[in-house]
Each structure stands twice: as structure tokens, then as C-alpha cells.
Amino acid sequence: MAASAAAMALAATVMAGCADGRGPGIAASVDGTVISAEEVDEGMALAPFYAQPPNPTAIVTNLIHASILLPVASDNGLGVSDEDAASFLDGLDAQSIQVDGEYTQPVLDLVRLSLAAEAANSAPQGQQFFGEVNERLATADITLSPRYGDWDEATAQPVAAARPWLVSPTPTQ
């Protein structure tokens, strides 16, 4: 009985540690929705299709932005479906990045982000659209794993995390 209570207490402690959007395997959280490190890794499959391949920090940033921008796009008639994103990828002959014959959700979300932002740039309501996206980014509760940096609310981008425990060696003379 005591072992059972101890196990429950340990489980509660572990779960509480993950509730703030940080913890093993968590890259970020947006308003309580977790973006896992695995999702970031899956998103990296798109790297060969970028003019300048992104790093994992760029991928997690884009997944954070996608979690905000995609619902706004749908609300404003600029939504892009998973099927549209898959069709776009098929046009790039990107089937090699499929997993079990399907594109992963992070890959589809990253493509949807790009296509929706492109549509908004040329839409008459584009300025209003991006204003709403920026407003939602500013008010969202975003937590970023220190592995990717610190989240800067002012720019809605990660910045290099301060690591005071790391000391640069000083040259000897």
C-alpha cells in the first residue's frame, strides 16, 4: 500500500513537471498544446526542400507559428487542408519523406503554414490577417524548451538562451 502511494506521488510529481510545457521530449507548448521534440524531428524531413535548410530551432518556431496562423487562416477563408499540402508535396516529388505511405502531421502543418502565409500575402485582407496573427502570438502562452532558446514575446521568435554556467575560455598569453 505504501509503495502504491509512493508510486502515485512520484507520478504526480513527474506529471506536474510536464504541465508547464517543459520536460523530456517537449520542444514547446502553445496555450497548453505540446509540440514534441519528435514532431520537430519529423518536420526536419522537409530540410532538403528548403532553399536554405532549416535547423531544429527554425522548425520548432515554424510549428509554433503554425499553431497560431493556421486557425486564423481558416477563420479568414485562407485555410489550407492537409490534402492540399500533400498534393503540393507530391508535386515536389517528396514521397521519399513519407512515413508508412503518408506525410507526417508536422510536415503537413509546415507546408500548410507556408501556403497559407503565401495566400495571405496576396489577399486583400492580408494586412488584417497578419495583424490578427501577431495579436494572437502576443497573447498566447508560449513555452520553449531551453534546448531551442528562450521565447522572446516581443518578436515571437526564440533568442539564444543565457547559459551563465558556460564560461568561454580566456586566451593564455
PDB file of C-alpha atoms in Angstrom:
ATOM      1  CA  MET A   1       0.000   0.000   0.000  1.00  0.00           C
ATOM      2  CA  ALA A   2       2.807   2.417   0.909  1.00  0.00           C
ATOM      3  CA  ALA A   3       4.631   1.537  -2.313  1.00  0.00           C
ATOM      4  CA  SER A   4       1.460   2.239  -4.260  1.00  0.00           C
ATOM      5  CA  ALA A   5       1.078   5.662  -2.599  1.00  0.00           C
ATOM      6  CA  ALA A   6       4.736   6.442  -3.257  1.00  0.00           C
ATOM      7  CA  ALA A   7       4.366   5.478  -6.916  1.00  0.00           C
ATOM      8  CA  MET A   8       1.318   7.730  -7.229  1.00  0.00           C
ATOM      9  CA  ALA A   9       3.176  10.615  -5.603  1.00  0.00           C
ATOM     10  CA  LEU A  10       6.108  10.118  -7.957  1.00  0.00           C
ATOM     11  CA  ALA A  11       3.789  10.000 -10.968  1.00  0.00           C
ATOM     12  CA  ALA A  12       2.069  13.204  -9.827  1.00  0.00           C
ATOM     13  CA  THR A  13       5.425  14.930  -9.451  1.00  0.00           C
ATOM     14  CA  VAL A  14       6.541  13.838 -12.912  1.00  0.00           C
ATOM     15  CA  MET A  15       3.240  14.943 -14.455  1.00  0.00           C
ATOM     16  CA  ALA A  16       3.393  18.295 -12.679  1.00  0.00           C
ATOM     17  CA  GLY A  17       6.864  18.851 -14.111  1.00  0.00           C
ATOM     18  CA  CYS A  18       5.483  18.390 -17.629  1.00  0.00           C
ATOM     19  CA  ALA A  19       2.402  20.520 -17.049  1.00  0.00           C
ATOM     20  CA  ASP A  20       4.327  23.752 -17.604  1.00  0.00           C
ATOM     21  CA  GLY A  21       5.174  22.760 -21.178  1.00  0.00           C
ATOM     22  CA  ARG A  22       8.683  21.678 -20.328  1.00  0.00           C
ATOM     23  CA  GLY A  23      10.068  18.259 -19.790  1.00  0.00           C
ATOM     24  CA  PRO A  24      11.654  15.358 -21.567  1.00  0.00           C
ATOM     25  CA  GLY A  25      10.582  15.212 -25.176  1.00  0.00           C
ATOM     26  CA  ILE A  26       8.770  18.553 -25.137  1.00  0.00           C
ATOM     27  CA  ALA A  27      10.061  21.160 -27.575  1.00  0.00           C
ATOM     28  CA  ALA A  28       7.429  23.806 -26.885  1.00  0.00           C
ATOM     29  CA  SER A  29       3.865  24.375 -25.805  1.00  0.00           C
ATOM     30  CA  VAL A  30       1.350  26.872 -27.114  1.00  0.00           C
ATOM     31  CA  ASP A  31      -1.604  27.577 -24.851  1.00  0.00           C
ATOM     32  CA  GLY A  32      -1.111  24.154 -23.280  1.00  0.00           C
ATOM     33  CA  THR A  33      -0.803  22.227 -26.551  1.00  0.00           C
ATOM     34  CA  VAL A  34       2.523  20.408 -26.668  1.00  0.00           C
ATOM     35  CA  ILE A  35       4.874  20.356 -29.641  1.00  0.00           C
ATOM     36  CA  SER A  36       7.093  17.348 -29.086  1.00  0.00           C
ATOM     37  CA  ALA A  37      10.768  17.014 -29.943  1.00  0.00           C
ATOM     38  CA  GLU A  38       9.695  14.100 -32.141  1.00  0.00           C
ATOM     39  CA  GLU A  39       7.446  16.453 -34.129  1.00  0.00           C
ATOM     40  CA  VAL A  40      10.408  18.793 -34.614  1.00  0.00           C
ATOM     41  CA  ASP A  41      12.480  15.843 -35.848  1.00  0.00           C
ATOM     42  CA  GLU A  42       9.675  14.845 -38.228  1.00  0.00           C
ATOM     43  CA  GLY A  43       9.490  18.429 -39.521  1.00  0.00           C
ATOM     44  CA  MET A  44      13.217  18.291 -40.266  1.00  0.00           C
ATOM     45  CA  ALA A  45      12.359  15.820 -43.063  1.00  0.00           C
ATOM     46  CA  LEU A  46      11.465  18.901 -45.139  1.00  0.00           C
ATOM     47  CA  ALA A  47      15.020  20.285 -44.913  1.00  0.00           C
ATOM     48  CA  PRO A  48      16.079  19.120 -48.415  1.00  0.00           C
ATOM     49  CA  PHE A  49      13.168  21.070 -49.919  1.00  0.00           C
ATOM     50  CA  TYR A  50      14.173  24.449 -48.482  1.00  0.00           C
ATOM     51  CA  ALA A  51      16.471  26.816 -50.389  1.00  0.00           C
ATOM     52  CA  GLN A  52      18.388  27.173 -47.112  1.00  0.00           C
ATOM     53  CA  PRO A  53      17.843  24.081 -44.941  1.00  0.00           C
ATOM     54  CA  PRO A  54      16.459  24.988 -41.504  1.00  0.00           C
ATOM     55  CA  ASN A  55      17.802  23.939 -38.144  1.00  0.00           C
ATOM     56  CA  PRO A  56      15.602  22.413 -35.422  1.00  0.00           C
ATOM     57  CA  THR A  57      15.071  25.831 -33.811  1.00  0.00           C
ATOM     58  CA  ALA A  58      13.613  27.168 -37.062  1.00  0.00           C
ATOM     59  CA  ILE A  59      11.347  24.117 -37.320  1.00  0.00           C
ATOM     60  CA  VAL A  60      10.003  24.453 -33.765  1.00  0.00           C
ATOM     61  CA  THR A  61       9.474  28.184 -34.357  1.00  0.00           C
ATOM     62  CA  ASN A  62       7.502  27.453 -37.527  1.00  0.00           C
ATOM     63  CA  LEU A  63       5.433  24.814 -35.715  1.00  0.00           C
ATOM     64  CA  ILE A  64       4.652  27.391 -33.005  1.00  0.00           C
ATOM     65  CA  HIS A  65       3.672  29.908 -35.671  1.00  0.00           C
ATOM     66  CA  ALA A  66       1.602  27.260 -37.487  1.00  0.00           C
ATOM     67  CA  SER A  67      -0.380  26.558 -34.318  1.00  0.00           C
ATOM     68  CA  ILE A  68      -1.445  30.219 -34.291  1.00  0.00           C
ATOM     69  CA  LEU A  69      -1.587  31.085 -38.006  1.00  0.00           C
ATOM     70  CA  LEU A  70      -3.476  28.046 -39.317  1.00  0.00           C
ATOM     71  CA  PRO A  71      -6.652  28.602 -37.242  1.00  0.00           C
ATOM     72  CA  VAL A  72      -6.607  32.311 -38.173  1.00  0.00           C
ATOM     73  CA  ALA A  73      -6.235  31.342 -41.829  1.00  0.00           C
ATOM     74  CA  SER A  74      -9.241  29.019 -41.577  1.00  0.00           C
ATOM     75  CA  ASP A  75     -11.293  31.705 -39.816  1.00  0.00           C
ATOM     76  CA  ASN A  76     -10.485  34.144 -42.651  1.00  0.00           C
ATOM     77  CA  GLY A  77     -11.179  31.855 -45.595  1.00  0.00           C
ATOM     78  CA  LEU A  78      -7.475  31.254 -46.257  1.00  0.00           C
ATOM     79  CA  GLY A  79      -7.240  27.775 -44.794  1.00  0.00           C
ATOM     80  CA  VAL A  80      -5.147  25.082 -46.418  1.00  0.00           C
ATOM     81  CA  SER A  81      -6.126  21.451 -45.941  1.00  0.00           C
ATOM     82  CA  ASP A  82      -3.828  18.530 -45.251  1.00  0.00           C
ATOM     83  CA  GLU A  83      -4.838  17.221 -48.686  1.00  0.00           C
ATOM     84  CA  ASP A  84      -3.723  20.500 -50.321  1.00  0.00           C
ATOM     85  CA  ALA A  85      -0.393  20.279 -48.512  1.00  0.00           C
ATOM     86  CA  ALA A  86       0.075  16.629 -49.521  1.00  0.00           C
ATOM     87  CA  SER A  87      -0.733  17.486 -53.129  1.00  0.00           C
ATOM     88  CA  PHE A  88       1.844  20.286 -53.027  1.00  0.00           C
ATOM     89  CA  LEU A  89       4.447  17.877 -51.642  1.00  0.00           C
ATOM     90  CA  ASP A  90       3.575  15.281 -54.278  1.00  0.00           C
ATOM     91  CA  GLY A  91       4.239  17.978 -56.889  1.00  0.00           C
ATOM     92  CA  LEU A  92       7.745  18.281 -55.450  1.00  0.00           C
ATOM     93  CA  ASP A  93       8.240  14.502 -55.678  1.00  0.00           C
ATOM     94  CA  ALA A  94       8.608  14.452 -51.904  1.00  0.00           C
ATOM     95  CA  GLN A  95       7.209  10.956 -51.391  1.00  0.00           C
ATOM     96  CA  SER A  96      10.611   9.887 -50.036  1.00  0.00           C
ATOM     97  CA  ILE A  97       9.850  11.716 -46.777  1.00  0.00           C
ATOM     98  CA  GLN A  98       6.584   9.872 -46.203  1.00  0.00           C
ATOM     99  CA  VAL A  99       6.294   7.534 -43.237  1.00  0.00           C
ATOM    100  CA  ASP A 100       4.218   4.431 -43.909  1.00  0.00           C
ATOM    101  CA  GLY A 101       2.940   5.997 -47.129  1.00  0.00           C
ATOM    102  CA  GLU A 102       1.775   9.255 -45.500  1.00  0.00           C
ATOM    103  CA  TYR A 103       3.285  12.648 -44.774  1.00  0.00           C
ATOM    104  CA  THR A 104       3.610  13.254 -41.034  1.00  0.00           C
ATOM    105  CA  GLN A 105       1.398  15.899 -39.439  1.00  0.00           C
ATOM    106  CA  PRO A 106       4.319  18.246 -38.665  1.00  0.00           C
ATOM    107  CA  VAL A 107       5.390  18.138 -42.328  1.00  0.00           C
ATOM    108  CA  LEU A 108       1.825  18.868 -43.452  1.00  0.00           C
ATOM    109  CA  ASP A 109       1.495  21.689 -40.896  1.00  0.00           C
ATOM    110  CA  LEU A 110       4.739  23.304 -42.066  1.00  0.00           C
ATOM    111  CA  VAL A 111       3.606  23.182 -45.701  1.00  0.00           C
ATOM    112  CA  ARG A 112       0.143  24.472 -44.737  1.00  0.00           C
ATOM    113  CA  LEU A 113       1.839  27.350 -42.862  1.00  0.00           C
ATOM    114  CA  SER A 114       3.828  28.295 -45.940  1.00  0.00           C
ATOM    115  CA  LEU A 115       0.884  28.033 -48.329  1.00  0.00           C
ATOM    116  CA  ALA A 116      -1.494  29.944 -46.037  1.00  0.00           C
ATOM    117  CA  ALA A 117       1.046  32.738 -45.427  1.00  0.00           C
ATOM    118  CA  GLU A 118       1.642  32.994 -49.168  1.00  0.00           C
ATOM    119  CA  ALA A 119      -2.117  33.220 -49.807  1.00  0.00           C
ATOM    120  CA  ALA A 120      -2.483  35.881 -47.108  1.00  0.00           C
ATOM    121  CA  ASN A 121       0.346  37.943 -48.593  1.00  0.00           C
ATOM    122  CA  SER A 122      -1.605  38.331 -51.822  1.00  0.00           C
ATOM    123  CA  ALA A 123      -5.092  38.551 -50.272  1.00  0.00           C
ATOM    124  CA  PRO A 124      -6.885  41.904 -49.914  1.00  0.00           C
ATOM    125  CA  GLN A 125      -7.317  41.194 -46.180  1.00  0.00           C
ATOM    126  CA  GLY A 126      -3.650  40.184 -45.785  1.00  0.00           C
ATOM    127  CA  GLN A 127      -2.648  43.089 -43.549  1.00  0.00           C
ATOM    128  CA  GLN A 128      -5.628  42.482 -41.257  1.00  0.00           C
ATOM    129  CA  PHE A 129      -4.865  38.760 -41.267  1.00  0.00           C
ATOM    130  CA  PHE A 130      -1.245  39.205 -40.172  1.00  0.00           C
ATOM    131  CA  GLY A 131      -2.348  41.761 -37.574  1.00  0.00           C
ATOM    132  CA  GLU A 132      -4.616  39.125 -36.050  1.00  0.00           C
ATOM    133  CA  VAL A 133      -1.850  36.502 -36.169  1.00  0.00           C
ATOM    134  CA  ASN A 134       0.569  38.894 -34.435  1.00  0.00           C
ATOM    135  CA  GLU A 135      -2.037  39.741 -31.800  1.00  0.00           C
ATOM    136  CA  ARG A 136      -2.637  36.058 -31.065  1.00  0.00           C
ATOM    137  CA  LEU A 137       1.114  35.386 -30.924  1.00  0.00           C
ATOM    138  CA  ALA A 138       1.499  38.242 -28.442  1.00  0.00           C
ATOM    139  CA  THR A 139      -1.206  36.899 -26.133  1.00  0.00           C
ATOM    140  CA  ALA A 140      -0.501  33.171 -26.446  1.00  0.00           C
ATOM    141  CA  ASP A 141       1.103  31.315 -23.566  1.00  0.00           C
ATOM    142  CA  ILE A 142       4.217  30.005 -25.332  1.00  0.00           C
ATOM    143  CA  THR A 143       6.867  27.976 -23.565  1.00  0.00           C
ATOM    144  CA  LEU A 144      10.022  26.904 -25.375  1.00  0.00           C
ATOM    145  CA  SER A 145      12.457  24.219 -24.274  1.00  0.00           C
ATOM    146  CA  PRO A 146      15.829  25.783 -23.393  1.00  0.00           C
ATOM    147  CA  ARG A 147      17.315  23.404 -25.975  1.00  0.00           C
ATOM    148  CA  TYR A 148      15.934  25.771 -28.647  1.00  0.00           C
ATOM    149  CA  GLY A 149      16.493  29.075 -26.824  1.00  0.00           C
ATOM    150  CA  ASP A 150      14.299  31.465 -24.854  1.00  0.00           C
ATOM    151  CA  TRP A 151      10.995  32.658 -26.334  1.00  0.00           C
ATOM    152  CA  ASP A 152      11.006  36.409 -26.970  1.00  0.00           C
ATOM    153  CA  GLU A 153       7.411  37.615 -26.724  1.00  0.00           C
ATOM    154  CA  ALA A 154       8.247  40.931 -28.413  1.00  0.00           C
ATOM    155  CA  THR A 155       9.498  39.308 -31.613  1.00  0.00           C
ATOM    156  CA  ALA A 156       7.607  35.976 -31.395  1.00  0.00           C
ATOM    157  CA  GLN A 157      10.941  34.264 -32.052  1.00  0.00           C
ATOM    158  CA  PRO A 158      13.451  32.332 -29.990  1.00  0.00           C
ATOM    159  CA  VAL A 159      16.596  34.066 -28.838  1.00  0.00           C
ATOM    160  CA  ALA A 160      19.788  32.448 -27.652  1.00  0.00           C
ATOM    161  CA  ALA A 161      19.316  31.237 -24.108  1.00  0.00           C
ATOM    162  CA  ALA A 162      21.597  32.678 -21.465  1.00  0.00           C
ATOM    163  CA  ARG A 163      23.725  29.923 -20.051  1.00  0.00           C
ATOM    164  CA  PRO A 164      25.699  31.515 -17.213  1.00  0.00           C
ATOM    165  CA  TRP A 165      27.176  28.185 -16.200  1.00  0.00           C
ATOM    166  CA  LEU A 166      29.082  28.013 -19.505  1.00  0.00           C
ATOM    167  CA  VAL A 167      32.266  30.017 -19.455  1.00  0.00           C
ATOM    168  CA  SER A 168      34.290  30.822 -22.535  1.00  0.00           C
ATOM    169  CA  PRO A 169      37.959  30.062 -22.103  1.00  0.00           C
ATOM    170  CA  THR A 170      40.216  33.065 -21.937  1.00  0.00           C
ATOM    171  CA  PRO A 171      43.318  33.002 -24.096  1.00  0.00           C
ATOM    172  CA  THR A 172      46.577  32.493 -22.229  1.00  0.00           C
ATOM    173  CA  GLN A 173      49.448  34.732 -23.042  1.00  0.00           C
TER     174      GLN A 173
END
